[in-house]
XYZ file of N, CA and C in Angstrom:
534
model
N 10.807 40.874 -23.441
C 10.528 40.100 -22.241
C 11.356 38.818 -22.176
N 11.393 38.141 -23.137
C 12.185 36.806 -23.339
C 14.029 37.222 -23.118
N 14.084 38.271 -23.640
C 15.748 38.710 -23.248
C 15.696 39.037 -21.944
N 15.235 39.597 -21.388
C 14.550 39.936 -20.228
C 15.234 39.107 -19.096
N 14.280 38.153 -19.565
C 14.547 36.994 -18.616
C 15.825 35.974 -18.309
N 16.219 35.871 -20.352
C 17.608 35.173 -19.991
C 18.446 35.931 -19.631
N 18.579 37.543 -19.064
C 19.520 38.302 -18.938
C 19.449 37.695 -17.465
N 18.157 37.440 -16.923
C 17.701 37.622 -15.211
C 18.838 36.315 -15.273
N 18.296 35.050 -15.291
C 18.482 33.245 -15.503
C 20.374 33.845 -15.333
N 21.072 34.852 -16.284
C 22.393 34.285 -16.338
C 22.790 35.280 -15.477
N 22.484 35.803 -14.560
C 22.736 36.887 -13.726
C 23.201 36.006 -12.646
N 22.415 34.196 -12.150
C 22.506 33.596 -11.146
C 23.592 32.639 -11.621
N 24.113 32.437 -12.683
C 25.242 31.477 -13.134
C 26.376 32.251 -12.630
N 27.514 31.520 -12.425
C 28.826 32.007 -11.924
C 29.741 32.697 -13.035
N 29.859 34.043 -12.907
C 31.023 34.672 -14.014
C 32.017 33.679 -14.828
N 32.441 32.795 -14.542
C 33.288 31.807 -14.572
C 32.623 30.755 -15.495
N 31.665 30.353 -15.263
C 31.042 29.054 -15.668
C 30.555 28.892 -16.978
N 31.153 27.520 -17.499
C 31.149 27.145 -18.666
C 29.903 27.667 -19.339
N 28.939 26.922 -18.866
C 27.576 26.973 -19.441
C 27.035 28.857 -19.736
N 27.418 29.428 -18.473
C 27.380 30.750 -19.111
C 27.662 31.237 -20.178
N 29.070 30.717 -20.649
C 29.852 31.191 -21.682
C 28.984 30.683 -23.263
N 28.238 29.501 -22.963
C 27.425 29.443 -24.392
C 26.354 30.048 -24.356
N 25.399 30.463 -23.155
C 24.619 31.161 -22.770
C 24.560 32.404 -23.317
N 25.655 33.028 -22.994
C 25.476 34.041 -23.599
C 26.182 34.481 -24.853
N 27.163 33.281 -25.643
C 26.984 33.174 -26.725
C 25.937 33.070 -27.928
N 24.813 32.209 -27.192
C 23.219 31.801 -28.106
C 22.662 33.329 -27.751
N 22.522 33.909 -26.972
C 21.776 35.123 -26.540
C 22.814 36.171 -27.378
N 23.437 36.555 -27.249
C 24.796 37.381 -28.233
C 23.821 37.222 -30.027
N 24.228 35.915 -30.363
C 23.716 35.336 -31.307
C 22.776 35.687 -32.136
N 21.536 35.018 -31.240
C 19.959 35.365 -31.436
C 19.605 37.117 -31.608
N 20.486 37.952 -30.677
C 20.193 39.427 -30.463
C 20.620 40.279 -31.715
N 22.092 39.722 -32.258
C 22.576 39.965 -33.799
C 22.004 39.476 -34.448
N 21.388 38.845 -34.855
C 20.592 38.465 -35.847
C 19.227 39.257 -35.999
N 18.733 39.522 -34.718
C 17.568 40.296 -34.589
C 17.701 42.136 -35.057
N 19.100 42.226 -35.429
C 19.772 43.704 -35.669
C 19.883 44.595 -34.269
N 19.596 43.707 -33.363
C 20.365 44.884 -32.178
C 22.148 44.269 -32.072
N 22.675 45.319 -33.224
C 24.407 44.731 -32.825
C 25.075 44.849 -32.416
N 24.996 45.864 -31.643
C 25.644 46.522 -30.403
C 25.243 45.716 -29.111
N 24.310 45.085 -28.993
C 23.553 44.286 -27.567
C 24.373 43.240 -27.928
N 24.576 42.506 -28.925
C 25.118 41.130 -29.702
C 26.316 41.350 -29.399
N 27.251 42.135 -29.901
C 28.962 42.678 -29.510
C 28.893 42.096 -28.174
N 28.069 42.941 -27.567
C 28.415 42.881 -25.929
C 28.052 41.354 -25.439
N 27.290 40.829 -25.770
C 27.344 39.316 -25.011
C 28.382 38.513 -25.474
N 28.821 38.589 -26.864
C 29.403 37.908 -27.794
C 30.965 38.252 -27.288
N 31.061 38.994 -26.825
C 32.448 39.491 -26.126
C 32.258 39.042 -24.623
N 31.383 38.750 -23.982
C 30.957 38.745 -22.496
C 31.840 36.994 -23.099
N 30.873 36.515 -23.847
C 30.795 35.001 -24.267
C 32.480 34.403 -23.961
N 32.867 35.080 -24.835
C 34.278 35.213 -25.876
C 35.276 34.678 -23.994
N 34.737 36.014 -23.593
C 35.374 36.401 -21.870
C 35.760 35.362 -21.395
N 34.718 34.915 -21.228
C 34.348 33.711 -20.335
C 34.916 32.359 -21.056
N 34.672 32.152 -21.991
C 35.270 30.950 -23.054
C 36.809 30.893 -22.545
N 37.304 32.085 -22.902
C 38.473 32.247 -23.020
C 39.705 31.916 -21.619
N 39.138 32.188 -20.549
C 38.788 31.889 -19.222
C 38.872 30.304 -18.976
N 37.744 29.373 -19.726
C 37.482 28.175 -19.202
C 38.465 26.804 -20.130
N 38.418 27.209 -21.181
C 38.868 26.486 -22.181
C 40.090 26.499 -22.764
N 40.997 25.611 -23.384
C 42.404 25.534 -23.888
C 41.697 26.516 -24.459
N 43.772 27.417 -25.606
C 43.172 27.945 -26.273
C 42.895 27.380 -27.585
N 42.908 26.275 -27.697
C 42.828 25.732 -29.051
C 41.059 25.194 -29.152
N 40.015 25.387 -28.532
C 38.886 25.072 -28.512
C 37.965 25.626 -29.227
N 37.529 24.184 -30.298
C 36.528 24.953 -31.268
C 35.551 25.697 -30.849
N 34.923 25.719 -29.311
C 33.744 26.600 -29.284
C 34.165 28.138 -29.139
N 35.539 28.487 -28.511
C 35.769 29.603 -28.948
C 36.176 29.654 -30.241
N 36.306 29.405 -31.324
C 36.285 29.494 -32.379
C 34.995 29.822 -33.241
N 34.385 29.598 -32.979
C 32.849 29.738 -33.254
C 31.900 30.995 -32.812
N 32.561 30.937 -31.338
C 32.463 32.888 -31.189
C 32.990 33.649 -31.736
N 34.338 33.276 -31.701
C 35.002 34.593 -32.345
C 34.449 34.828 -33.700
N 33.873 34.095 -34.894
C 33.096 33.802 -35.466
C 32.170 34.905 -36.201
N 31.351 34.171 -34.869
C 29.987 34.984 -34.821
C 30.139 36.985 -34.722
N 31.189 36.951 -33.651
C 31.404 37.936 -33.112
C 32.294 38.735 -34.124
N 33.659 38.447 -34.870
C 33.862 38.768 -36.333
C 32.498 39.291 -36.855
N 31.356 38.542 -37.652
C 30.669 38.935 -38.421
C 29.722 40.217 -38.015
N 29.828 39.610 -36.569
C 28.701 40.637 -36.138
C 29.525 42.485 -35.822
N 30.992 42.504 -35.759
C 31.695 43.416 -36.217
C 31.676 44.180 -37.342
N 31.580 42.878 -38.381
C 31.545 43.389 -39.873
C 30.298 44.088 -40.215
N 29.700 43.570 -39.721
C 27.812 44.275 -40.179
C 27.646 45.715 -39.434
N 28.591 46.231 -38.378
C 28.774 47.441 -37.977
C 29.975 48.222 -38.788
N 30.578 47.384 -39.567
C 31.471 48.356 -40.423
C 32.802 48.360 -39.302
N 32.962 47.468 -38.352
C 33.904 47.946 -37.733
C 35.330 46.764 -37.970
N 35.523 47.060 -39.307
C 36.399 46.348 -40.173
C 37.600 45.938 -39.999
N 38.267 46.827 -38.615
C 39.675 46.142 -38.540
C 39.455 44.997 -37.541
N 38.727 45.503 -36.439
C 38.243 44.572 -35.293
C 38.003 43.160 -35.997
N 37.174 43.551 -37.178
C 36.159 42.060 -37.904
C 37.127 41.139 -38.378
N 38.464 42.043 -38.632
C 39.104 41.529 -40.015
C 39.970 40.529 -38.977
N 40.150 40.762 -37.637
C 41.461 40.237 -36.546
C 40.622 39.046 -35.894
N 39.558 39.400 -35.717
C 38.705 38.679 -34.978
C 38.144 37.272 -36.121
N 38.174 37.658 -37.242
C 37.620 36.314 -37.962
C 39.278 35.819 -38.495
N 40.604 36.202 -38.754
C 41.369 36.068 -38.939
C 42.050 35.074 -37.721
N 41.843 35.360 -36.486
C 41.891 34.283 -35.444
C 41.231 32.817 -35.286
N 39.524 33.543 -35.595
C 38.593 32.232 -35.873
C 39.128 31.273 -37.102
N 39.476 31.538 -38.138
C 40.362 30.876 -39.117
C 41.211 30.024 -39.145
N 42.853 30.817 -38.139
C 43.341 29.945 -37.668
C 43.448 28.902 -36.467
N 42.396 29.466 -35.647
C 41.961 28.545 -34.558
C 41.106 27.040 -35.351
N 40.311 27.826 -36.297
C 39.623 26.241 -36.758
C 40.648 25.395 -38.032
N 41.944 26.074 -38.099
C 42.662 25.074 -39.211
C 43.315 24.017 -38.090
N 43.515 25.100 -36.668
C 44.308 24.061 -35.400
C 43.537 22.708 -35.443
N 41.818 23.161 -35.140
C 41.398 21.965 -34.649
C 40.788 21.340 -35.220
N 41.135 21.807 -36.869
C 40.203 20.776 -37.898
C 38.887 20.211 -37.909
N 38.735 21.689 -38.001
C 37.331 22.223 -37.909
C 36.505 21.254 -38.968
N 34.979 21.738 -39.200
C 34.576 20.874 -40.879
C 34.828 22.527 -41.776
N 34.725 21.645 -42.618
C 34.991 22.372 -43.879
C 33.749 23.486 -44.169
N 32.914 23.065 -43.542
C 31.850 23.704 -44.644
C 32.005 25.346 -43.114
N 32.262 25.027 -41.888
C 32.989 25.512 -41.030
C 33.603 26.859 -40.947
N 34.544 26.067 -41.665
C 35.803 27.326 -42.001
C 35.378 28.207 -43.178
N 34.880 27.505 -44.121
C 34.567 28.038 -45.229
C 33.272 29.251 -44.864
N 32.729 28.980 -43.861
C 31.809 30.137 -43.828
C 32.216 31.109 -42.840
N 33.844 30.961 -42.151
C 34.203 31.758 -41.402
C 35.117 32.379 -42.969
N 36.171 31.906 -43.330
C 36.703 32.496 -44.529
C 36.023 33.340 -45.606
N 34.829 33.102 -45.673
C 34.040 34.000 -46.470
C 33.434 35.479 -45.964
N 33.176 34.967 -44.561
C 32.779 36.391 -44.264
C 34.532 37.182 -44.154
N 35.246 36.688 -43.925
C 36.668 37.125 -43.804
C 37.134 37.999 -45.217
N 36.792 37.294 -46.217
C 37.166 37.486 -47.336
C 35.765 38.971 -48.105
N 34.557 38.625 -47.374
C 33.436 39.928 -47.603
C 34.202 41.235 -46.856
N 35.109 40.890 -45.251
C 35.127 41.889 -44.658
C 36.452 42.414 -45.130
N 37.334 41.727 -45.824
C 38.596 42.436 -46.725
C 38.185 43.058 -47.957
N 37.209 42.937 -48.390
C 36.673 43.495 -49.744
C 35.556 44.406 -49.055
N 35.528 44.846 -47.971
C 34.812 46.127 -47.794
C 35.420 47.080 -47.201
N 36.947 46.627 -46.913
C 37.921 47.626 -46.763
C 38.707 47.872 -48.067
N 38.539 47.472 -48.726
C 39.204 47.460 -50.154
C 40.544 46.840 -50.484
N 40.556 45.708 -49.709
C 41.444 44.954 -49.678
C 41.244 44.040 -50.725
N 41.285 44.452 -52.022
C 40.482 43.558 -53.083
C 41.519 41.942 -53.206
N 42.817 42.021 -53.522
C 43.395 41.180 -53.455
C 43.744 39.995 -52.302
N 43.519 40.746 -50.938
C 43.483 39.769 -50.318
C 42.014 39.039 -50.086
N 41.514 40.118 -50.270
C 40.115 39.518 -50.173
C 39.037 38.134 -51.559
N 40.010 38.458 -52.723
C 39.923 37.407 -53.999
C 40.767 36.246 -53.474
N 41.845 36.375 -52.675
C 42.417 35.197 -52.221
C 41.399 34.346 -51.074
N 41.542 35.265 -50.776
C 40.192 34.688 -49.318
C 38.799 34.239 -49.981
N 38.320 34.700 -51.195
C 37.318 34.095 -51.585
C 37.476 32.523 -52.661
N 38.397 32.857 -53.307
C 39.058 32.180 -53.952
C 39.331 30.342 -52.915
N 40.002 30.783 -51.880
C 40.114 29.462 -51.176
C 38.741 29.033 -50.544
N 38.047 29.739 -50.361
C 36.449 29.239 -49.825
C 36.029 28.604 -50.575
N 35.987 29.003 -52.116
C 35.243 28.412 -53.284
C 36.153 26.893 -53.170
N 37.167 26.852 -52.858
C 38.067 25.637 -53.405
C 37.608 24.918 -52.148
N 37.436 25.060 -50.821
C 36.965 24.281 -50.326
C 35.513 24.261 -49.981
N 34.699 24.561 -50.700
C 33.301 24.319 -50.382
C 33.061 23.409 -51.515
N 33.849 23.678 -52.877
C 34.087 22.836 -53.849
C 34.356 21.295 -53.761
N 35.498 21.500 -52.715
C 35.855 19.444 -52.198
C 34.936 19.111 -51.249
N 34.526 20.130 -49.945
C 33.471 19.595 -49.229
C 32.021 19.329 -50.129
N 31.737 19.533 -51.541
C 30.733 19.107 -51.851
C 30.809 18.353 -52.568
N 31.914 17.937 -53.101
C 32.518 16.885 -53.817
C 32.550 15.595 -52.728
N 32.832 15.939 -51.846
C 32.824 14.705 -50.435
C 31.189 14.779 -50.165
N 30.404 15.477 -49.891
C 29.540 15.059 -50.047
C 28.671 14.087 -50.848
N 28.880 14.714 -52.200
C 28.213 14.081 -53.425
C 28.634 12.677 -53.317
N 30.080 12.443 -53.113
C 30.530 11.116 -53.697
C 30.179 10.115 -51.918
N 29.870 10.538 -51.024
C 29.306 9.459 -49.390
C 27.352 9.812 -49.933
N 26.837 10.842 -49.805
C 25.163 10.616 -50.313
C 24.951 10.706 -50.821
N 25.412 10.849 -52.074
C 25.278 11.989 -53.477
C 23.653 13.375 -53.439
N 24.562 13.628 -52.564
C 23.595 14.765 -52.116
C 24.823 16.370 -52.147
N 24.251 17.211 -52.544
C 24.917 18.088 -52.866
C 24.351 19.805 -52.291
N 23.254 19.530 -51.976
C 22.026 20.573 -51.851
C 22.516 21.806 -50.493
N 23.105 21.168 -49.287
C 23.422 21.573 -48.185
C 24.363 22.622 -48.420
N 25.252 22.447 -48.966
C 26.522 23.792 -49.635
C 25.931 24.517 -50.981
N 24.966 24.488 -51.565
C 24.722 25.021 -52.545
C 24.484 26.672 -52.618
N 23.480 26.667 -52.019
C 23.612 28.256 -52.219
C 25.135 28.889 -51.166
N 25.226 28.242 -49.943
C 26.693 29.077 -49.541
C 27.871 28.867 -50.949
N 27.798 27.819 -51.837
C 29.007 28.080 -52.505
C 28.396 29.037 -53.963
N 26.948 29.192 -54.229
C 26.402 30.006 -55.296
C 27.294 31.396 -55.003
N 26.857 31.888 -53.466
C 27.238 33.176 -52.683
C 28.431 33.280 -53.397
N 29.376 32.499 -52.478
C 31.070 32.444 -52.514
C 31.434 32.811 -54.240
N 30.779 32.182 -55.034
C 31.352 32.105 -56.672
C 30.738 33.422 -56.967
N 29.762 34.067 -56.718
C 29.137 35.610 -57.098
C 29.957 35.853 -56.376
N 30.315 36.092 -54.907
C 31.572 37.395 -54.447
C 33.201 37.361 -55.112
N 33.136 35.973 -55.294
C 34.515 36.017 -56.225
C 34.611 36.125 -57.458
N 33.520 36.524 -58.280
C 33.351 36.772 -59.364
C 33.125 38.680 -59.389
N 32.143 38.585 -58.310
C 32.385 40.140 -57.992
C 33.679 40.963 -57.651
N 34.696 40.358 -56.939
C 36.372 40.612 -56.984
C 37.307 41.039 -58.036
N 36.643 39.998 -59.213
C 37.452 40.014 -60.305
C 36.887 40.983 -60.855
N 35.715 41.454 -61.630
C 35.059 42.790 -61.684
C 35.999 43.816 -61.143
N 35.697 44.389 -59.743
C 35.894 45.391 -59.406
C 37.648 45.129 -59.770
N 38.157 44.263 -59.288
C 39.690 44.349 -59.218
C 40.061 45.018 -61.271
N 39.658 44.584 -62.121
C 39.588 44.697 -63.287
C 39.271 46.044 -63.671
N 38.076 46.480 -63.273
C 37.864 47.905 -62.939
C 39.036 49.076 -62.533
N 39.664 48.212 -61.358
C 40.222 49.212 -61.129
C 41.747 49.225 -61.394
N 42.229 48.228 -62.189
C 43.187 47.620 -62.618
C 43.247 48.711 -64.138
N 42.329 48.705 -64.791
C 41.948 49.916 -66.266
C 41.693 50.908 -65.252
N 41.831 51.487 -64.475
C 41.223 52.784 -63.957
C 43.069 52.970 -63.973
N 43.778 52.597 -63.428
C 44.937 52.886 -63.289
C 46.243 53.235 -64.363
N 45.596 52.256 -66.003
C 46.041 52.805 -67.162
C 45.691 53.804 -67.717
N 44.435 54.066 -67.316
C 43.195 55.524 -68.163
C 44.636 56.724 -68.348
C-alpha cells in the first residue's frame, strides 16, 4: 500500500523533474533492500534516467545511484552490468571528491562483484585499495574525535574479503602447479 501510493504521488511529478529523480531513487532503494530487485533495477534506472537528464555529468547524486543501482545488479548476479555500473560510480566520485568512507563502499562492492566473476586479481586490487582507504579515513577520524567506531565493521568486512582473495587466489595459484 505504501509503494502504492508513492508510485500514485510520482505519477503527478514531471518526467523531467529533479525531485522525481531522488524520488524514485529512495523508492528504487527502499524496494532493493526489501529483496524485490527487479522493482529496485527499474526505479533505480527510472532514477539514473532522469538524474542523468537534469544534472552535469559530474554530479555526486548520480553517483550515488549508479551506486546503489551497481549493487543492486550485483545481488542479481548480473555481473557485467554491476561491474560497469559501479566502475562509473567510482570514477564519477574520484571527479568530485567524494568522502572517503563513500567511495570506499562503492569500491568494495566493486571489488565483491569482480571476485564473483572470478576476477580474483582485479578484484584483490579493488579490495586491497578500499582497505587502504578506509584505513586513512579512520585514521582521520581517530586523530579530529578520536573516535573510530563508524568505519569499523565496513573496514572488519573489507580486511575478511581481502583476506578471503588471498586464500582463494593461493588456492588456485597451487591448483595450477598440482
Amino acid at each position: 500500500p505504501v509503494l502504492q501510493e508513492a508510485e500514485r504521488l510520482l505519477q503527478r511529478l514531471s518526467t523531467k523533474d529533479v525531485l522525481r529523480g531522488d524520488i524514485l531513487h529512495e523508492l528504487g532503494l527502499s524496494v532493493y533492500q526489501l529483496g524485490e530487485l527487479q522493482e529496485g533495477e527499474k526505479h533505480l534506472k527510472r532514477a539514473l534516467s532522469i538524474k542523468c537528464s537534469c544534472f552535469p555529468s559530474n554530479d555526486a547524486s548520480r553517483a550515488i545511484t549508479m551506486e546503489a543501482l551497481g549493487d543492486c545488479l550485483r545481488e542479481q548476479q548480473k555481473y557485467e552490468e554491476s561491474e560497469q555500473m559501479l566502475k562509473q560510480a567510482v570514477e564519477m566520485q574520484t571527479t568530485v571528491n567524494a568522502p572517503a568512507e563513500t567511495k570506499a563502499t562503492t569500491m568494495n562492492n566493486l571489488g565483491l562483484c569482480l571476485r564473483q566473476q572470478q576476477k580474483y586479481e582485479e578484484a584483490g586490487q579493488m579490495l586491497k585499495q578500499t582497505l587502504e582507504i578506509q584505513t586513512a579515513a579512520n585514521m582521520s577520524v581517530q586523530s579530529k574525535a578520536s573516535r573510530c567506531t563508524c568505519t569499523l565493521a565496513s573496514h572488519t568486512v573489507c580486511m575478511m574479503s581481502f583476506m578471503f582473495y588471498g586464500l582463494v587466489h593461493m588456492a588456485s595459484t597451487h591448483r595450477e602447479f598440482e
